[in-house]
mmCIF file of C-alpha atoms in Angstrom:
data_model
loop_
_atom_site.group_PDB
_atom_site.id
_atom_site.type_symbol
_atom_site.label_atom_id
_atom_site.label_comp_id
_atom_site.label_asym_id
_atom_site.label_seq_id
_atom_site.Cartn_x
_atom_site.Cartn_y
_atom_site.Cartn_z
ATOM 1 C CA MET A 1 0.000 0.000 0.000
ATOM 2 C CA CYS A 2 1.398 3.403 -0.933
ATOM 3 C CA ARG A 3 2.261 6.151 1.535
ATOM 4 C CA GLU A 4 -0.671 8.390 0.443
ATOM 5 C CA SER A 5 -3.185 5.692 1.313
ATOM 6 C CA LEU A 6 -1.600 5.220 4.746
ATOM 7 C CA ARG A 7 -1.810 8.964 5.349
ATOM 8 C CA LEU A 8 -5.480 8.919 4.385
ATOM 9 C CA ILE A 9 -6.176 6.040 6.772
ATOM 10 C CA LEU A 10 -4.353 7.916 9.546
ATOM 11 C CA ALA A 11 -6.376 11.072 8.805
ATOM 12 C CA LEU A 12 -9.609 9.047 8.974
ATOM 13 C CA ILE A 13 -8.606 7.560 12.342
ATOM 14 C CA VAL A 14 -7.811 11.041 13.727
ATOM 15 C CA LEU A 15 -11.156 12.358 12.458
ATOM 16 C CA GLY A 16 -12.949 9.393 14.031
ATOM 17 C CA VAL A 17 -11.316 10.095 17.393
ATOM 18 C CA LEU A 18 -12.321 13.769 17.109
ATOM 19 C CA ALA A 19 -15.922 12.788 16.369
ATOM 20 C CA GLY A 20 -15.901 10.617 19.507
ATOM 21 C CA CYS A 21 -14.831 13.592 21.625
ATOM 22 C CA ALA A 22 -17.595 15.753 20.143
ATOM 23 C CA THR A 23 -20.319 13.459 21.465
ATOM 24 C CA THR A 24 -18.968 13.305 25.040
ATOM 25 C CA LYS A 25 -20.327 15.943 27.396
ATOM 26 C CA VAL A 26 -19.729 16.517 31.077
ATOM 27 C CA GLU A 27 -23.158 17.188 32.559
ATOM 28 C CA PRO A 28 -23.596 19.854 35.278
ATOM 29 C CA TRP A 29 -24.103 17.173 37.963
ATOM 30 C CA GLN A 30 -20.902 15.363 36.969
ATOM 31 C CA ARG A 31 -18.584 18.243 37.829
ATOM 32 C CA ALA A 32 -17.662 17.293 41.376
ATOM 33 C CA ARG A 33 -14.022 16.692 40.506
ATOM 34 C CA LEU A 34 -13.828 19.805 38.323
ATOM 35 C CA ALA A 35 -15.175 21.905 41.228
ATOM 36 C CA ARG A 36 -12.417 20.744 43.564
ATOM 37 C CA TRP A 37 -10.167 23.429 45.035
ATOM 38 C CA ASP A 38 -7.010 21.819 43.635
ATOM 39 C CA MET A 39 -8.487 21.810 40.105
ATOM 40 C CA ARG A 40 -8.262 25.602 39.953
ATOM 41 C CA TRP A 41 -5.645 27.378 37.874
ATOM 42 C CA ASP A 42 -4.572 29.169 41.047
ATOM 43 C CA PRO A 43 -5.497 27.189 44.156
ATOM 44 C CA ASP A 44 -3.940 29.889 46.354
ATOM 45 C CA PRO A 45 -5.311 33.357 45.421
ATOM 46 C CA VAL A 46 -2.815 35.249 47.638
ATOM 47 C CA HIS A 47 0.144 33.478 46.077
ATOM 48 C CA ALA A 48 -1.314 34.073 42.596
ATOM 49 C CA ALA A 49 -1.761 37.798 43.299
ATOM 50 C CA MET A 50 1.844 38.072 44.531
ATOM 51 C CA ARG A 51 3.158 36.247 41.484
ATOM 52 C CA GLN A 52 1.101 38.455 39.182
ATOM 53 C CA HIS A 53 2.415 41.577 40.944
ATOM 54 C CA THR A 54 5.997 40.421 40.359
ATOM 55 C CA TYR A 55 5.146 39.634 36.741
ATOM 56 C CA PHE A 56 3.700 43.013 35.836
ATOM 57 C CA SER A 57 6.455 44.837 37.742
ATOM 58 C CA LYS A 58 9.140 43.041 35.763
ATOM 59 C CA GLU A 59 7.446 42.797 32.371
ATOM 60 C CA GLY A 60 5.484 46.055 32.295
ATOM 61 C CA SER A 61 2.387 44.143 31.154
ATOM 62 C CA ASN A 62 -0.646 42.659 32.813
ATOM 63 C CA GLY A 63 -3.736 40.575 32.220
ATOM 64 C CA SER A 64 -4.703 37.421 30.362
ATOM 65 C CA VAL A 65 -4.045 35.191 33.335
ATOM 66 C CA GLY A 66 -7.446 33.790 34.151
ATOM 67 C CA ALA A 67 -11.022 33.189 33.158
ATOM 68 C CA ALA A 68 -14.282 33.721 34.986
ATOM 69 C CA GLY A 69 -16.431 30.854 36.158
ATOM 70 C CA GLY A 70 -16.113 27.825 38.357
ATOM 71 C CA GLY A 71 -16.443 24.134 37.706
ATOM 72 C CA CYS A 72 -20.049 23.704 38.707
ATOM 73 C CA GLY A 73 -21.509 25.618 35.775
ATOM 74 C CA CYS A 74 -23.377 27.962 38.092
ATOM 75 C CA ASN A 75 -21.554 31.263 37.483
ATOM 76 C CA MET B 1 3.712 0.447 -12.095
ATOM 77 C CA SER B 2 1.367 -0.491 -14.895
ATOM 78 C CA LEU B 3 -1.396 1.834 -16.075
ATOM 79 C CA ALA B 4 -4.127 -0.525 -14.746
ATOM 80 C CA ALA B 5 -2.475 -0.605 -11.292
ATOM 81 C CA GLN B 6 -2.229 3.202 -11.268
ATOM 82 C CA MET B 7 -5.939 3.474 -12.206
ATOM 83 C CA ARG B 8 -6.886 1.114 -9.368
ATOM 84 C CA LEU B 9 -4.824 3.165 -6.903
ATOM 85 C CA TRP B 10 -6.485 6.432 -7.998
ATOM 86 C CA ALA B 11 -9.913 4.857 -7.638
ATOM 87 C CA ALA B 12 -9.019 3.609 -4.135
ATOM 88 C CA SER B 13 -7.660 7.063 -3.194
ATOM 89 C CA GLY B 14 -10.877 8.654 -4.486
ATOM 90 C CA ARG B 15 -12.973 6.345 -2.299
ATOM 91 C CA PHE B 16 -10.796 7.159 0.741
ATOM 92 C CA LEU B 17 -11.172 10.881 0.057
ATOM 93 C CA GLN B 18 -14.955 10.512 -0.240
ATOM 94 C CA ARG B 19 -15.176 8.585 3.043
ATOM 95 C CA GLY B 20 -12.863 11.146 4.707
ATOM 96 C CA THR B 21 -15.035 14.040 3.533
ATOM 97 C CA GLU B 22 -18.161 12.283 4.823
ATOM 98 C CA LEU B 23 -16.540 11.659 8.198
ATOM 99 C CA LEU B 24 -15.358 15.278 8.410
ATOM 100 C CA ALA B 25 -18.880 16.493 7.636
ATOM 101 C CA PHE B 26 -20.266 14.146 10.347
ATOM 102 C CA THR B 27 -17.694 15.438 12.851
ATOM 103 C CA LEU B 28 -18.579 19.069 12.150
ATOM 104 C CA LEU B 29 -22.320 18.376 12.283
ATOM 105 C CA THR B 30 -21.945 16.541 15.604
ATOM 106 C CA MET B 31 -19.926 19.421 17.049
ATOM 107 C CA LEU B 32 -22.429 22.037 15.860
ATOM 108 C CA SER B 33 -25.623 20.129 16.641
ATOM 109 C CA PRO B 34 -27.721 21.537 19.527
ATOM 110 C CA ASP B 35 -27.924 19.823 22.896
ATOM 111 C CA LYS B 36 -30.149 16.785 22.648
ATOM 112 C CA SER B 37 -31.425 16.987 26.241
ATOM 113 C CA LEU B 38 -34.522 19.171 26.476
ATOM 114 C CA ALA B 39 -35.038 21.216 29.609
ATOM 115 C CA VAL B 40 -38.427 20.993 31.310
ATOM 116 C CA GLU B 41 -40.069 24.317 30.558
ATOM 117 C CA ILE B 42 -42.515 26.328 32.646
ATOM 118 C CA GLY B 43 -46.030 24.998 32.044
ATOM 119 C CA ALA B 44 -44.818 21.442 31.403
ATOM 120 C CA LYS B 45 -45.636 18.450 33.558
ATOM 121 C CA ALA B 46 -42.750 17.671 35.948
ATOM 122 C CA PRO B 47 -41.152 14.257 35.255
ATOM 123 C CA ASP B 48 -42.044 11.775 37.968
ATOM 124 C CA PHE B 49 -39.340 10.050 40.008
ATOM 125 C CA ARG B 50 -38.917 7.824 43.035
ATOM 126 C CA LEU B 51 -35.571 7.827 44.822
ATOM 127 C CA PRO B 52 -34.063 6.511 48.071
ATOM 128 C CA GLN B 53 -34.364 8.985 50.889
ATOM 129 C CA PHE B 54 -31.450 10.123 53.031
ATOM 130 C CA GLY B 55 -31.912 8.966 56.620
ATOM 131 C CA SER B 56 -35.021 6.914 55.866
ATOM 132 C CA ALA B 57 -35.756 3.457 54.532
ATOM 133 C CA ALA B 58 -38.771 4.617 52.524
ATOM 134 C CA PRO B 59 -38.153 5.977 49.030
ATOM 135 C CA LEU B 60 -39.798 9.245 48.078
ATOM 136 C CA GLY B 61 -41.233 10.452 44.782
ATOM 137 C CA LEU B 62 -43.248 13.296 43.355
ATOM 138 C CA ALA B 63 -46.393 11.142 43.475
ATOM 139 C CA ASP B 64 -46.104 11.025 47.298
ATOM 140 C CA VAL B 65 -46.421 14.810 47.568
ATOM 141 C CA ARG B 66 -48.934 15.349 44.752
ATOM 142 C CA GLY B 67 -51.642 17.787 45.771
ATOM 143 C CA LYS B 68 -49.124 20.062 47.511
ATOM 144 C CA VAL B 69 -46.972 22.854 46.098
ATOM 145 C CA VAL B 70 -43.508 21.269 45.774
ATOM 146 C CA LEU B 71 -40.076 22.801 45.481
ATOM 147 C CA VAL B 72 -37.714 20.339 43.805
ATOM 148 C CA ASP B 73 -34.153 21.458 44.433
ATOM 149 C CA PHE B 74 -31.150 19.845 42.703
ATOM 150 C CA TRP B 75 -28.001 20.246 44.755
ATOM 151 C CA ALA B 76 -24.596 18.720 45.529
ATOM 152 C CA SER B 77 -22.113 19.169 48.350
ATOM 153 C CA TRP B 78 -19.428 20.496 45.965
ATOM 154 C CA CYS B 79 -21.685 23.219 44.547
ATOM 155 C CA ALA B 80 -20.796 26.502 46.304
ATOM 156 C CA PRO B 81 -24.177 28.296 45.922
ATOM 157 C CA CYS B 82 -25.928 25.185 47.333
ATOM 158 C CA ARG B 83 -24.201 25.820 50.679
ATOM 159 C CA GLU B 84 -26.019 29.129 50.765
ATOM 160 C CA SER B 85 -29.340 27.852 49.414
ATOM 161 C CA LEU B 86 -29.925 24.922 51.788
ATOM 162 C CA PRO B 87 -30.146 26.980 55.030
ATOM 163 C CA GLN B 88 -32.387 29.500 53.241
ATOM 164 C CA TYR B 89 -34.720 26.758 51.988
ATOM 165 C CA GLU B 90 -34.787 25.344 55.517
ATOM 166 C CA LYS B 91 -36.059 28.717 56.813
ATOM 167 C CA LEU B 92 -38.674 28.769 54.051
ATOM 168 C CA TYR B 93 -39.739 25.194 54.867
ATOM 169 C CA THR B 94 -40.116 25.726 58.603
ATOM 170 C CA GLY B 95 -42.055 28.961 58.061
ATOM 171 C CA LEU B 96 -44.778 27.423 55.874
ATOM 172 C CA SER B 97 -47.559 24.928 56.472
ATOM 173 C CA ARG B 98 -46.689 21.299 55.653
ATOM 174 C CA ALA B 99 -50.285 20.758 54.509
ATOM 175 C CA ASP B 100 -49.742 22.972 51.460
ATOM 176 C CA PHE B 101 -46.017 22.895 50.779
ATOM 177 C CA GLU B 102 -43.167 20.390 50.549
ATOM 178 C CA ILE B 103 -39.519 20.535 49.552
ATOM 179 C CA VAL B 104 -37.863 17.563 47.872
ATOM 180 C CA ALA B 105 -34.119 18.140 47.658
ATOM 181 C CA ILE B 106 -32.375 15.869 45.156
ATOM 182 C CA ASN B 107 -28.743 15.332 46.040
ATOM 183 C CA LEU B 108 -26.474 14.523 43.089
ATOM 184 C CA ASP B 109 -23.237 13.621 44.892
ATOM 185 C CA GLU B 110 -21.561 10.538 43.461
ATOM 186 C CA GLU B 111 -19.935 9.704 46.802
ATOM 187 C CA PRO B 112 -22.443 8.846 49.582
ATOM 188 C CA GLY B 113 -19.972 10.012 52.259
ATOM 189 C CA ASP B 114 -20.014 13.585 50.873
ATOM 190 C CA VAL B 115 -23.740 14.114 51.409
ATOM 191 C CA LYS B 116 -23.547 12.629 54.913
ATOM 192 C CA LYS B 117 -20.725 14.997 55.865
ATOM 193 C CA PHE B 118 -22.449 17.991 54.306
ATOM 194 C CA LEU B 119 -25.807 17.392 56.013
ATOM 195 C CA ALA B 120 -24.069 16.859 59.354
ATOM 196 C CA ALA B 121 -22.652 20.387 59.025
ATOM 197 C CA HIS B 122 -25.787 21.913 57.400
ATOM 198 C CA PRO B 123 -28.762 19.925 58.716
ATOM 199 C CA VAL B 124 -32.175 20.290 57.107
ATOM 200 C CA THR B 125 -35.579 18.965 58.177
ATOM 201 C CA TYR B 126 -37.055 18.610 54.688
ATOM 202 C CA PRO B 127 -36.651 15.340 52.761
ATOM 203 C CA VAL B 128 -33.435 14.768 50.832
ATOM 204 C CA VAL B 129 -33.384 12.052 48.176
ATOM 205 C CA LEU B 130 -30.279 10.615 46.552
ATOM 206 C CA ASP B 131 -29.587 10.304 42.831
ATOM 207 C CA PRO B 132 -25.861 9.549 42.422
ATOM 208 C CA VAL B 133 -26.383 8.288 38.849
ATOM 209 C CA GLY B 134 -28.120 11.476 37.683
ATOM 210 C CA ASP B 135 -31.220 10.015 36.002
ATOM 211 C CA VAL B 136 -33.611 12.652 37.380
ATOM 212 C CA PRO B 137 -31.572 15.744 36.369
ATOM 213 C CA LYS B 138 -31.273 14.172 32.925
ATOM 214 C CA ALA B 139 -35.084 13.822 32.767
ATOM 215 C CA PHE B 140 -35.464 17.468 33.842
ATOM 216 C CA GLY B 141 -32.774 18.578 31.339
ATOM 217 C CA LEU B 142 -30.726 20.365 33.987
ATOM 218 C CA VAL B 143 -28.281 22.931 32.564
ATOM 219 C CA GLY B 144 -26.544 24.124 35.725
ATOM 220 C CA MET B 145 -26.204 23.751 39.472
ATOM 221 C CA PRO B 146 -28.110 24.614 41.567
ATOM 222 C CA THR B 147 -31.516 24.552 39.870
ATOM 223 C CA SER B 148 -34.882 24.466 41.581
ATOM 224 C CA TYR B 149 -38.379 23.949 40.193
ATOM 225 C CA LEU B 150 -41.577 25.117 41.823
ATOM 226 C CA ILE B 151 -44.296 22.621 40.972
ATOM 227 C CA ASP B 152 -47.967 23.381 41.518
ATOM 228 C CA ARG B 153 -50.600 21.137 43.126
ATOM 229 C CA ASN B 154 -51.302 19.473 39.784
ATOM 230 C CA GLY B 155 -47.687 18.575 39.052
ATOM 231 C CA VAL B 156 -47.027 21.393 36.572
ATOM 232 C CA VAL B 157 -43.743 23.365 36.670
ATOM 233 C CA ARG B 158 -44.617 27.001 37.424
ATOM 234 C CA LEU B 159 -41.204 28.487 38.230
ATOM 235 C CA ARG B 160 -37.602 27.535 37.457
ATOM 236 C CA ASN B 161 -34.586 29.062 39.141
ATOM 237 C CA GLN B 162 -31.167 28.291 37.655
ATOM 238 C CA SER B 163 -28.880 29.658 40.378
ATOM 239 C CA PHE B 164 -29.484 30.946 43.879
ATOM 240 C CA ASN B 165 -29.822 34.393 45.362
ATOM 241 C CA PRO B 166 -31.101 34.929 48.943
ATOM 242 C CA ARG B 167 -33.717 37.309 47.517
ATOM 243 C CA ASP B 168 -35.206 34.362 45.569
ATOM 244 C CA VAL B 169 -36.683 33.011 48.821
ATOM 245 C CA ASP B 170 -39.059 35.996 49.132
ATOM 246 C CA ILE B 171 -40.223 35.502 45.535
ATOM 247 C CA LEU B 172 -40.717 31.803 46.238
ATOM 248 C CA ARG B 173 -42.709 32.490 49.415
ATOM 249 C CA THR B 174 -45.074 34.784 47.484
ATOM 250 C CA GLU B 175 -45.467 32.279 44.631
ATOM 251 C CA ILE B 176 -46.068 29.357 47.009
ATOM 252 C CA GLY B 177 -48.809 31.388 48.738
ATOM 253 C CA LYS B 178 -50.496 32.013 45.373
ATOM 254 C CA LEU B 179 -50.178 28.420 44.137
ATOM 255 C CA ALA B 180 -51.464 26.966 47.412
ATOM 256 C CA LYS B 181 -54.767 28.765 46.806
ATOM 257 C CA GLU B 182 -55.204 27.264 43.333
ATOM 258 C CA PRO B 183 -57.568 24.309 42.954
ATOM 259 C CA THR B 184 -56.160 20.838 42.508
ATOM 260 C CA HIS B 185 -57.348 18.356 39.902
ATOM 261 C CA VAL B 186 -55.769 15.411 41.708
ATOM 262 C CA PRO B 187 -58.531 12.960 42.767
#
């Protein structure tokens, strides 16, 4: 079998895997683990604020370090 | 490679490309398709359920409280606003007549130990039923936590609250008072 055909088969497998992901959904009542404190980007807000202060002092830039909303889908 | 072999290869490649395009179209359609679960809207009949009750051997369902105004509250121990809502619903429950009003709180924790620990710290007197699998929220088409439904004496959803604010309790109290005066068609 030629290399092009193998590439096509590989592309089809990748697409199949992607389609599988598209049909999987975490329901609001299944978010117990996502809502855990240690699943946050910054589990310690004081430490995160200090680190961000150091960052903008050194780099002269700020922002783009977080997103609103928690794991439970209620915000 | 002979001409016939080359022709066969092109034909096979064409078939692969066609299948690939079909699969890509399916993937995109699946990603863009709307949510299949349909939320129970206001004015619709509330889906019936019967679940094991926390702290009691007898299961409890909507049919057991039919004829009363019922607040069905979906909650879990890990849901931050639920920690605020449970004590407020407890105040609402104790302040109203049991003849007209009932709360059925559906806990959705997957771990039974979590609900036990939570209710030890935040005790409530209204019935709490357990649905660790999540069949009932699926039937209601829940889109977030917490969500509560106010169901009238005939089993029809009259109010839906997808979040919790302490001010909601006053609105609920007024609505419960109105719904309790409505006639029931339950024999």
